[in-house]
Tab-separated table of C-alpha atoms in Angstrom:
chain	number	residue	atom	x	y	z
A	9	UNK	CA	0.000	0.000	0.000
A	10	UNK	CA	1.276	3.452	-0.797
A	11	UNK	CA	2.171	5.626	2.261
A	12	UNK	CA	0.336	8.493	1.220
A	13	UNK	CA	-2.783	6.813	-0.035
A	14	UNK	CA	-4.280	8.751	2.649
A	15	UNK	CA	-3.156	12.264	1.500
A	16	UNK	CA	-6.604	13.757	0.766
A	17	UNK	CA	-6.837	15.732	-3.065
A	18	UNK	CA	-5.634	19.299	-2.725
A	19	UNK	CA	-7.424	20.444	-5.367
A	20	UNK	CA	-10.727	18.794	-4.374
A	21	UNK	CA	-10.362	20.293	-1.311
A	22	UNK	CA	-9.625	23.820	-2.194
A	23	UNK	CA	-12.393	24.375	-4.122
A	24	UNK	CA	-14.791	23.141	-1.580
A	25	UNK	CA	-12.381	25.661	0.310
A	26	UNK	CA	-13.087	28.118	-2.291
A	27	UNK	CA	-16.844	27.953	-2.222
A	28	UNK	CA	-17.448	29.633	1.042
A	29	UNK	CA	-14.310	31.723	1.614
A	30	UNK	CA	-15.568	34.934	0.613
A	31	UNK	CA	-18.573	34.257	2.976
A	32	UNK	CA	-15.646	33.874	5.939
A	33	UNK	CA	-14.035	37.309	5.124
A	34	UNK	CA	-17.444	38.910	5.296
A	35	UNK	CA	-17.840	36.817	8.612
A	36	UNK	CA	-14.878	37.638	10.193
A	37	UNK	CA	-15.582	41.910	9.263
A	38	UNK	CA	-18.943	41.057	11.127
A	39	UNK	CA	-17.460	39.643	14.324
A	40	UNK	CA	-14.885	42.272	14.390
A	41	UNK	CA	-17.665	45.086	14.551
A	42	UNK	CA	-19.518	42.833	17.059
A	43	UNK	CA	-16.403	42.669	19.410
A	44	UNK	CA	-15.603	45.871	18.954
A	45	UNK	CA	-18.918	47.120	20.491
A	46	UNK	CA	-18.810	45.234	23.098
A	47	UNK	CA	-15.247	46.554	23.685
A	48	UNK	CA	-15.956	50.067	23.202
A	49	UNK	CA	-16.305	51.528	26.580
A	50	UNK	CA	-12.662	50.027	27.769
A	51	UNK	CA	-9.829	52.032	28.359
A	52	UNK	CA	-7.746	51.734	27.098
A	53	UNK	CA	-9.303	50.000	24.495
A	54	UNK	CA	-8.071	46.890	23.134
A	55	UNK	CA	-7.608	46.424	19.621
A	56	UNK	CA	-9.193	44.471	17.412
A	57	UNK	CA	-7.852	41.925	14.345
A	58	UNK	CA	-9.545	39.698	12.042
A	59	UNK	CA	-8.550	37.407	9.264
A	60	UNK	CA	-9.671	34.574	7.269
A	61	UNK	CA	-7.291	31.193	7.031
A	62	UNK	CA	-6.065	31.304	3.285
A	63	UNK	CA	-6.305	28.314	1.869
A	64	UNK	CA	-2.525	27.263	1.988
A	65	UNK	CA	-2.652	27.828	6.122
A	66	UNK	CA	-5.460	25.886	5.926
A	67	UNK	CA	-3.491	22.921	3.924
A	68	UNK	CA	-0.317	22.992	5.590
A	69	UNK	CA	-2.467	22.350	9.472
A	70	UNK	CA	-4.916	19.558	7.667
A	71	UNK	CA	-2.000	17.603	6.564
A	72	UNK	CA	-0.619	18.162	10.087
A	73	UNK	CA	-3.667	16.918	11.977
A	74	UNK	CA	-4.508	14.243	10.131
A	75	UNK	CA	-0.992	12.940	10.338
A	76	UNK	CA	-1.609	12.776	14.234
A	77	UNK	CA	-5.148	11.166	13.539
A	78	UNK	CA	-5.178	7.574	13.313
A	79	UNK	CA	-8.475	7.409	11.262
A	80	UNK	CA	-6.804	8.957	8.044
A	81	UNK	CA	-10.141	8.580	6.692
A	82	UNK	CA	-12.131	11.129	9.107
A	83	UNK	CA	-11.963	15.250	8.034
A	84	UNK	CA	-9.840	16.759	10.832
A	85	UNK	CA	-11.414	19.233	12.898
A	86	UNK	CA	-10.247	23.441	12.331
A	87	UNK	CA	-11.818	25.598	14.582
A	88	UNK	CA	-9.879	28.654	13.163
A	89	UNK	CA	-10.726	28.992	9.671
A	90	UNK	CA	-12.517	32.360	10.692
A	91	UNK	CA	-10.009	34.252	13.329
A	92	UNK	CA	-9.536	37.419	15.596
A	93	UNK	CA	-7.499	38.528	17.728
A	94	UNK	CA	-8.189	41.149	20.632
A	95	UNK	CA	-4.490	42.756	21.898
A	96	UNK	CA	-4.515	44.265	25.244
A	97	UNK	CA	-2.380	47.026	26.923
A	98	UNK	CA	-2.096	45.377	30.434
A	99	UNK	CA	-2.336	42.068	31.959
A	100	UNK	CA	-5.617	42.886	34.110
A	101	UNK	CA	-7.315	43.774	30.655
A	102	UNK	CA	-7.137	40.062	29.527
A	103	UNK	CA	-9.817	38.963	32.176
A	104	UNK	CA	-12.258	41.747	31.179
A	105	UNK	CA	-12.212	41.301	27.591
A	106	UNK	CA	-12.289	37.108	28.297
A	107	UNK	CA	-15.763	38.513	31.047
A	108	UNK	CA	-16.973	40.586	27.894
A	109	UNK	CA	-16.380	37.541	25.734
A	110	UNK	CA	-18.753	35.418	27.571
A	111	UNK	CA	-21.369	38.063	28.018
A	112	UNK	CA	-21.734	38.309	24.454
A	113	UNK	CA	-21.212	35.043	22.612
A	114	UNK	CA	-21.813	31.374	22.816
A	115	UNK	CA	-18.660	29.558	24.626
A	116	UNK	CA	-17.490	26.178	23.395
A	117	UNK	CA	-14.086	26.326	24.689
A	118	UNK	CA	-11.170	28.275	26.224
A	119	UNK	CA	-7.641	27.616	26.063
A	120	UNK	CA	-5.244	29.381	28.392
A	121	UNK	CA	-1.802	28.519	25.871
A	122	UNK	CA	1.528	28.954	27.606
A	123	UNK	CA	0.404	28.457	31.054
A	124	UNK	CA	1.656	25.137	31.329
A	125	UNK	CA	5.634	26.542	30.430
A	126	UNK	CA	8.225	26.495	33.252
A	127	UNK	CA	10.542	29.564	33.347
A	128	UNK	CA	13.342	27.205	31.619
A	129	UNK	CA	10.810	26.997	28.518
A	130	UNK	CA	9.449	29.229	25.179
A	131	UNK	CA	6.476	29.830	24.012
A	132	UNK	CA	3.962	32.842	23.359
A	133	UNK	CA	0.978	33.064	26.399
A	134	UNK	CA	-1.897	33.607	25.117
A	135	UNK	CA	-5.759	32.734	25.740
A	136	UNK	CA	-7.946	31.066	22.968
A	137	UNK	CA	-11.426	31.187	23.021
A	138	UNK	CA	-13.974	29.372	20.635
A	139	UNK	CA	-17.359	30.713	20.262
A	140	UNK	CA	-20.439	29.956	17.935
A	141	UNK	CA	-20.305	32.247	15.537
A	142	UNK	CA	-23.849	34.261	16.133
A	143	UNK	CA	-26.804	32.462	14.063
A	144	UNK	CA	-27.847	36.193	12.522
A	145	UNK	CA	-24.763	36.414	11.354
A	146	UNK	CA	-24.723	32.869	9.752
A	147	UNK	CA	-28.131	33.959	8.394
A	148	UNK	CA	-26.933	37.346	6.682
A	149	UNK	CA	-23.865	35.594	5.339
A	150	UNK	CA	-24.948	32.231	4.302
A	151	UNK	CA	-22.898	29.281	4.304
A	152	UNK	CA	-19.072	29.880	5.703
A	153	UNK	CA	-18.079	26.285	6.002
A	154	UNK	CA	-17.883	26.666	9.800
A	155	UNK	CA	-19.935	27.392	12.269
A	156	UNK	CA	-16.828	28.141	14.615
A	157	UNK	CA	-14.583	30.773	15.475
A	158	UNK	CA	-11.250	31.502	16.928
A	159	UNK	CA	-10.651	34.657	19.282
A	160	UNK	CA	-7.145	34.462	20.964
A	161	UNK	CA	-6.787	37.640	23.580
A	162	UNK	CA	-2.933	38.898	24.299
A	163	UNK	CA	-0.758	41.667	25.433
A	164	UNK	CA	0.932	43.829	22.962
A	165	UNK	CA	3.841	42.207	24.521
A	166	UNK	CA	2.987	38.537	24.265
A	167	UNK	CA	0.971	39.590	20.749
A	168	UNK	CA	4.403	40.305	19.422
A	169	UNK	CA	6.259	37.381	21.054
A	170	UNK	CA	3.747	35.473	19.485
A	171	UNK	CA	4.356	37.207	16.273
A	172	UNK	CA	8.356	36.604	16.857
A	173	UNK	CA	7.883	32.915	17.574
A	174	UNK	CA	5.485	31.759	14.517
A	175	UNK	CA	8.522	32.863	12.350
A	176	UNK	CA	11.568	31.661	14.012
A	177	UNK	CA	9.728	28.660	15.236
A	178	UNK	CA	6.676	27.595	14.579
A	179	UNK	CA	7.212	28.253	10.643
A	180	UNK	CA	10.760	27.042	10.340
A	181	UNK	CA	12.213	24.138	9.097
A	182	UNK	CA	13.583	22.983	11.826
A	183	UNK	CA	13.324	24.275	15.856
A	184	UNK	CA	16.203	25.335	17.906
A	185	UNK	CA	16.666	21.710	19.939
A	186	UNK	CA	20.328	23.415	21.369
A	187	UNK	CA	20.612	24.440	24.377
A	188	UNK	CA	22.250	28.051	23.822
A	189	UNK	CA	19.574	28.917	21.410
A	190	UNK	CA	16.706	27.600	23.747
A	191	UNK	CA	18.007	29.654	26.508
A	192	UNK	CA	18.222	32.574	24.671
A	193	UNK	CA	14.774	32.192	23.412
A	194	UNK	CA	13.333	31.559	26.968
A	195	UNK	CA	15.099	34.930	28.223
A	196	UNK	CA	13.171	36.789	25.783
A	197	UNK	CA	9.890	35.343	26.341
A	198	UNK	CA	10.773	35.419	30.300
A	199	UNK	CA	11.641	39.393	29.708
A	200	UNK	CA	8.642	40.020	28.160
A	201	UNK	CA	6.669	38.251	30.571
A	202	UNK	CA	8.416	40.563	33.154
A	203	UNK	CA	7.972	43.539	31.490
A	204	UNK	CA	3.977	42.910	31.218
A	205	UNK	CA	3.967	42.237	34.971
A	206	UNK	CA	6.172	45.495	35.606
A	207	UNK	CA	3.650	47.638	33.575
A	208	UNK	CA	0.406	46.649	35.129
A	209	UNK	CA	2.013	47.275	38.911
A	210	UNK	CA	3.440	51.082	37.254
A	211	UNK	CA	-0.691	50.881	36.017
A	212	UNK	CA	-1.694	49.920	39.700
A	213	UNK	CA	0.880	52.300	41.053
A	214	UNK	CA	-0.495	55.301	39.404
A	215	UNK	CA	-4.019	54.092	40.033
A	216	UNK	CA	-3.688	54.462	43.672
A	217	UNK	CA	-1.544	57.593	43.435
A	218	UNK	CA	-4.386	59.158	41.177
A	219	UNK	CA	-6.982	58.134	43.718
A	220	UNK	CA	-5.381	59.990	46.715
A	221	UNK	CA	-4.544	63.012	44.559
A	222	UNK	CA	-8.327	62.824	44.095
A	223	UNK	CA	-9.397	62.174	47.816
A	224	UNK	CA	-6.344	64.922	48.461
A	225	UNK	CA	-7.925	67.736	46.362
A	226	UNK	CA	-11.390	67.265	47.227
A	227	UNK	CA	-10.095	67.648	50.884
A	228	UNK	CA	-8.362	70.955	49.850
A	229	UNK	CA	-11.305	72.240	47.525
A	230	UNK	CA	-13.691	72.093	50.120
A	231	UNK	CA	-11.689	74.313	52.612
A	232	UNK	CA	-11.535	77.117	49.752
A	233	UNK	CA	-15.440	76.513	49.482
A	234	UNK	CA	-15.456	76.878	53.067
A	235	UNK	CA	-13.007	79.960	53.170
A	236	UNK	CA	-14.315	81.764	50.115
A	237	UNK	CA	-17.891	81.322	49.083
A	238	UNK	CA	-19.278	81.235	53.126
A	239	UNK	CA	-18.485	85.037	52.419
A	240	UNK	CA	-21.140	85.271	50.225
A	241	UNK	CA	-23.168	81.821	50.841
A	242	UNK	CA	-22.923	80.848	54.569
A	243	UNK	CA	-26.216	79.529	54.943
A	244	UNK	CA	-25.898	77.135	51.716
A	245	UNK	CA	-22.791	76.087	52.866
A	246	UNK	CA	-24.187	75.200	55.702
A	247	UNK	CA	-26.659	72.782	54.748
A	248	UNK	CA	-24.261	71.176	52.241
A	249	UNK	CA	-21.889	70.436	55.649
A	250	UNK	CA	-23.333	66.894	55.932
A	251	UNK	CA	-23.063	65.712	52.136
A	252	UNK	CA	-21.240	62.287	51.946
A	253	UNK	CA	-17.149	62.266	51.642
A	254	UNK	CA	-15.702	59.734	48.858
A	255	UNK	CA	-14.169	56.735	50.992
A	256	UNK	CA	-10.687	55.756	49.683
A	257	UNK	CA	-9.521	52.707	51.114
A	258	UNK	CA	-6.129	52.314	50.031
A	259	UNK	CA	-3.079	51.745	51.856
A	260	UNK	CA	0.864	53.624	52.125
A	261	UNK	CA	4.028	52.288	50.401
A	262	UNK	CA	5.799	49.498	51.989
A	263	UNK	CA	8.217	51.896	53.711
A	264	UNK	CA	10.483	52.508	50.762
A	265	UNK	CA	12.701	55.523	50.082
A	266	UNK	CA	12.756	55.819	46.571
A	267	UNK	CA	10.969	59.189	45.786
A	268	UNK	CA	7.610	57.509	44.441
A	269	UNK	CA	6.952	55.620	47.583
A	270	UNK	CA	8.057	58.814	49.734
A	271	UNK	CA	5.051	61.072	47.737
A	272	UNK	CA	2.496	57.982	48.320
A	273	UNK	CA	3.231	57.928	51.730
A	274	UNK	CA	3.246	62.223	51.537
A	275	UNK	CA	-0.329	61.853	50.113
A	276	UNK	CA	-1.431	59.042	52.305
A	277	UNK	CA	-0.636	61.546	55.246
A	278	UNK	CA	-1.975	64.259	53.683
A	279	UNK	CA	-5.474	62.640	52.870
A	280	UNK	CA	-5.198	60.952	56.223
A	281	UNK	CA	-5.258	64.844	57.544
A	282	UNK	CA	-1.599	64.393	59.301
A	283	UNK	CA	-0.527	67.228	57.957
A	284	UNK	CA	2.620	67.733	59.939
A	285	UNK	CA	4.076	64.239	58.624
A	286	UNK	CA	2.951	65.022	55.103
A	287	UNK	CA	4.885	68.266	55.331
A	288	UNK	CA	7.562	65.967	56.485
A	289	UNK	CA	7.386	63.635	53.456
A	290	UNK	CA	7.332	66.526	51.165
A	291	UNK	CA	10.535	68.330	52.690
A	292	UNK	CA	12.666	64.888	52.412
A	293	UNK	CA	11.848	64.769	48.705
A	294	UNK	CA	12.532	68.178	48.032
A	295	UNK	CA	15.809	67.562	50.195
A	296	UNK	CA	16.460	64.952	47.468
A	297	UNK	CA	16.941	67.219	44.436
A	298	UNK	CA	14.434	66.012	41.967
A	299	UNK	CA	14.487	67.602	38.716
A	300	UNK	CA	13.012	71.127	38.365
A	301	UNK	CA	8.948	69.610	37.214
A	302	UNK	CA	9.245	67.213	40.391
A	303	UNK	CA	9.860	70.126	42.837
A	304	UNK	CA	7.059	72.650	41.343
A	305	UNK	CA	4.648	69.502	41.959
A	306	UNK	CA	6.069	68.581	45.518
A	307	UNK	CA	5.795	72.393	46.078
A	308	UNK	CA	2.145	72.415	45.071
A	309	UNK	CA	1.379	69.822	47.370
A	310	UNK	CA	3.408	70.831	50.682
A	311	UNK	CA	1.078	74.406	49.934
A	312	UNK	CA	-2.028	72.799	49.551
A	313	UNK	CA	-0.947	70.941	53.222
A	314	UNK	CA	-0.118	74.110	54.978
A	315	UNK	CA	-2.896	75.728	53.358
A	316	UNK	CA	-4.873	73.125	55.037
A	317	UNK	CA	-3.474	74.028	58.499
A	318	UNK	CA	-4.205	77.704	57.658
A	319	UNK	CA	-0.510	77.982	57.557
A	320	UNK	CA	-0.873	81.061	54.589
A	321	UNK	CA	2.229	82.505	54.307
A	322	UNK	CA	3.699	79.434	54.008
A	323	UNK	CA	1.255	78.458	51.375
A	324	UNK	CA	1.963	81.048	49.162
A	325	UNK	CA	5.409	80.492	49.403
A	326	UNK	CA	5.577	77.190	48.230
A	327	UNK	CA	2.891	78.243	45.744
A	328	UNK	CA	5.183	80.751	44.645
A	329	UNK	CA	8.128	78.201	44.488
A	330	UNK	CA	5.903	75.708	42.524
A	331	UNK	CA	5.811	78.405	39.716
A	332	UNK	CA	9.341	79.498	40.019
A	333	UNK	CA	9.846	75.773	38.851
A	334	UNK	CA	7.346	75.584	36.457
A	335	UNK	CA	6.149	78.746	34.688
A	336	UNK	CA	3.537	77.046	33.018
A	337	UNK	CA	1.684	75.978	36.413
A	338	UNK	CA	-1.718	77.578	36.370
A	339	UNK	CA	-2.688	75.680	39.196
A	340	UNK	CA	-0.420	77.119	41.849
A	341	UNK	CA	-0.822	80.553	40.476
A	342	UNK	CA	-4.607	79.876	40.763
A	343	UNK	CA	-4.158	78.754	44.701
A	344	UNK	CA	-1.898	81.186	45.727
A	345	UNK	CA	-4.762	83.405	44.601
A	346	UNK	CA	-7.340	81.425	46.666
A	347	UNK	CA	-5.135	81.885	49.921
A	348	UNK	CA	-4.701	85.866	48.865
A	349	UNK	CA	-8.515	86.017	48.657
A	350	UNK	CA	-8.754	84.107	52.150
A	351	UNK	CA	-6.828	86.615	53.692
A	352	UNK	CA	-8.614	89.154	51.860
A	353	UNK	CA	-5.784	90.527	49.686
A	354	UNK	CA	-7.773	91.137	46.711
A	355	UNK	CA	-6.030	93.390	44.093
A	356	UNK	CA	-3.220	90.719	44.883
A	357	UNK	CA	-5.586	88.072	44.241
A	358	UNK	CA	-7.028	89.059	41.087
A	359	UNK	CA	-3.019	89.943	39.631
A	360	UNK	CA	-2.450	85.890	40.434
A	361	UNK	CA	-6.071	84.902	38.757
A	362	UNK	CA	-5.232	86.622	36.085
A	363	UNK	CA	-1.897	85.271	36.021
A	364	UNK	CA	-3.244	82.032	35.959
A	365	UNK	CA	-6.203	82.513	33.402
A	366	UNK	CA	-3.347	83.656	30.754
A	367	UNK	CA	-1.868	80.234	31.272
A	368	UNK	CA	-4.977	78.676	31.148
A	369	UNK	CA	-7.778	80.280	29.849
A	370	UNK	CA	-10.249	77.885	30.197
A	371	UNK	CA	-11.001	77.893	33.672
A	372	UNK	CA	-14.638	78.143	35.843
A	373	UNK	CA	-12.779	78.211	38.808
A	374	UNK	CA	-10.441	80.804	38.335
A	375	UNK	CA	-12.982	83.586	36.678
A	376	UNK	CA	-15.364	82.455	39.280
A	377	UNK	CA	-13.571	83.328	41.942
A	378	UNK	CA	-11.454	86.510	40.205
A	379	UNK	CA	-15.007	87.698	40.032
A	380	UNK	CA	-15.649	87.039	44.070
A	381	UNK	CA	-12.543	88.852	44.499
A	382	UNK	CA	-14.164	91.777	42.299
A	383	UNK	CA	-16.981	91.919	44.423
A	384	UNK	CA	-15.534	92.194	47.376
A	385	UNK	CA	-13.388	95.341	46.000
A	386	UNK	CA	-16.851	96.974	44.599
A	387	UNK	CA	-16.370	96.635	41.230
A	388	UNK	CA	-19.493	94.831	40.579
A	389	UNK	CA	-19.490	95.016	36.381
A	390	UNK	CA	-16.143	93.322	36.432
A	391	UNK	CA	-17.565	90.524	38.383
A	392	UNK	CA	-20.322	90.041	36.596
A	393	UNK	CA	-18.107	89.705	33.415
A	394	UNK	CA	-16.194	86.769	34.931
A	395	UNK	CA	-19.220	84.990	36.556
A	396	UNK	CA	-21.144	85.148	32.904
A	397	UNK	CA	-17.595	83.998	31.385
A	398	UNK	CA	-17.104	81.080	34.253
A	399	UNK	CA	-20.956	80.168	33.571
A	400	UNK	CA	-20.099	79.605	29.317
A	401	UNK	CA	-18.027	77.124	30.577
A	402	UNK	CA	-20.248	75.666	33.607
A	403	UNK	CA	-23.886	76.676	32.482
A	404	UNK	CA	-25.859	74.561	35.310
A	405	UNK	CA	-23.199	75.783	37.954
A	406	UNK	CA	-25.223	76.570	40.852
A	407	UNK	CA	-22.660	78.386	42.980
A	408	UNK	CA	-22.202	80.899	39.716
A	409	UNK	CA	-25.838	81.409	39.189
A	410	UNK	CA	-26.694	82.032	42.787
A	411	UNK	CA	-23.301	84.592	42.673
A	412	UNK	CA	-25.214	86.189	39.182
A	413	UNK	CA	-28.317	86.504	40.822
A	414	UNK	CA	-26.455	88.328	43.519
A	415	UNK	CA	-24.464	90.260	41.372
A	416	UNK	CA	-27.408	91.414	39.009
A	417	UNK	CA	-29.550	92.546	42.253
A	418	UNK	CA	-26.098	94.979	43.123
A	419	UNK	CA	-26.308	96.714	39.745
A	420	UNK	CA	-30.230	97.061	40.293
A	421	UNK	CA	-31.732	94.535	37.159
């Protein structure tokens, strides 16, 4: 008997091939769009491939398979004749898109690749997911040949390991079996693996740094409320005293002295309202000579903390320091106007409002209160300016149009 009596007939096959391949690319445009709806509200958002097996990818794995089967006779089975391919920024991605999967699509199988490698070992991670392609699609497309299809979900880092490997490996002629060569293909995929892992805890880093600026700001926002607007809206104020506070339950560094962990462990402090120790945090970095952008934003923040303790003069110092550093910083031109307004300095004030407004133009915050500090001087027109300018940008504001109403009563419409 001939040993390849069991090849099957290549060109029977590709024209059966043939027959529904243009349905396939359609398909595979279809379940792209479908994915990337369901995808759309991630961020960042994961991109989204597609392709169609050609024929000679298809020829090249059915010879394969049905060398490993041992019924020559029985059509192997291809579940990726219609494929995609969803690439990720971060690690923690991968198990949303995989949750998004499942909400949206019939499962038949998932396959985590790679997991199974020992750090000694090569080979692209990846997970493989098979799902039904949707029946209304079937229906608009007609017959594919398949009823199948392939979604693998990566990194951009193991997407282009992946990419790496097919070509030195997978589609070679022969593998590296030496040892040299498979060590210095397992550093690479162990260094990209590493690098994935160090980019999601920077992503988790900055998370939680983000967060406390957050829970740090609103803290700080709400004594300028306090110190500014009770001028004018004390009983308001008042009522609003027992609105909820955001609840941030996240914890300091682990005590390191690098100058990340020392400003996580400054904000922790600050949000924590130990203000001494945060003060303390934010000296020892600046006693570390960052770079020039570094100390205007530790300045910002060791203001906004003695700002906090009503500490003024100290808070427009390092308010003016933060800009010394940074011309460009609106922000601590705009709160060294706040405290100049608290302490009722308002020609002063309005020079540092202004200051930051030419930065910055676009700015309810800064107009709205240059046109408190107006008020308070008299000049009632000028305020009114800046409270119609702050409400362009803020139209339902209601601390600008109770201030208009105010304002407009004063000039007697």
């Amino acid at each position: 008997m001939n040993e390849q009596s069991w090849f099957p007939d290549r060109g029977k096959l590709q024209k059966e091939f043939d027959r529904t391949y243009h349905n396939r690319v359609l398909v595979v445009e279809d379940i792209k769009t479908r994915l990337e709806e369901v995808l759309h509200t991630m961020r960042p958002k994961p991109t989204v491939k597609g392709r169609a097996k050609s024929f000679q990818s298809y020829y090249k794995k059915y010879i394969r398979l049905l060398q490993q089967q041992s019924n020559k006779t029985k059509k192997p089975a291809i579940n990726d004749l219609v494929g995609l391919r969803i690439v990720c920024t971060f690690i923690e991605d991968l198990s949303s898109v995989e949750t998004a999967i499942q909400n949206s699509f019939q499962i038949t199988e998932v396959e985590r690749k790679g997991s199974n490698y020992s750090f000694k070992e090569f080979g692209y991670e990846s997970t493989h997911i098979l799902i039904k392609i949707p029946e209304d699609i079937i229906k608009k497309r007609g017959n594919t040949g398949c009823d199948i299809a392939e979604i693998q979900i990566r990194t951009i880092l193991q997407d282009a390991w992946a990419e790496v490997e097919h070509e030195l490996v997978y589609k070679a002629e022969f593998t590296p079996f030496d040892e040299p060569m498979k060590r210095k293909l397992a550093a690479v995929n162990a260094s990209l693996s590493l690098a994935d892992i160090v980019f999601q805890e920077i992503r988790d880093y900055q998370r939680q740094l983000n967060r406390e600026l957050g829970k740090r700001r609103e803290s700080f926002f709400k004594k300028i409320e306090e110190a500014t607007d009770g001028l004018l809206f004390k009983e308001v104020l008042e009522t609003e005293e027992n609105r909820p506070r955001s609840l941030f339950k996240l914890e300091p560094s682990k005590g390191g002295e690098s100058i990340d962990d020392l400003l996580l462990d400054a904000l922790y402090a600050h949000n924590n309202e130990n203000f001494d120790k945060a003060i303390s945090l934010y000296t020892r970095i600046l006693q570390a000579n960052p770079n020039d952008y570094v100390k205007s934003i530790i300045y910002k923040h060791r203001g906004m903390a003695h700002f906090a303790q009503s500490h003024y003069q100290e808070a427009i110092e390092d308010f003016s320091q933060s800009l010394a550093f940074d011309h460009a910083s609106y922000k601590a031109a705009y709160y060294r106007a706040v405290v100049k307004s608290v302490l009722q300095q308002y020609s002063e004030a309005i020079d540092d409002f202004s200051l930051s407004l030419e930065i910055n133009p676009y700015q309810f915050f800064a107009l709205y209160r240059r046109g408190q500090a107006y008020y308070h001087l008299g000049d009632f027109p000028k305020a009114l300016a800046d409270c119609d300018n702050a409400l362009l940008i803020e139209p339902e504001n209601a601390q600008a149009l109770r201030f208009r109403e105010l304002l407009l009563k004063k000039l007697g419409h």
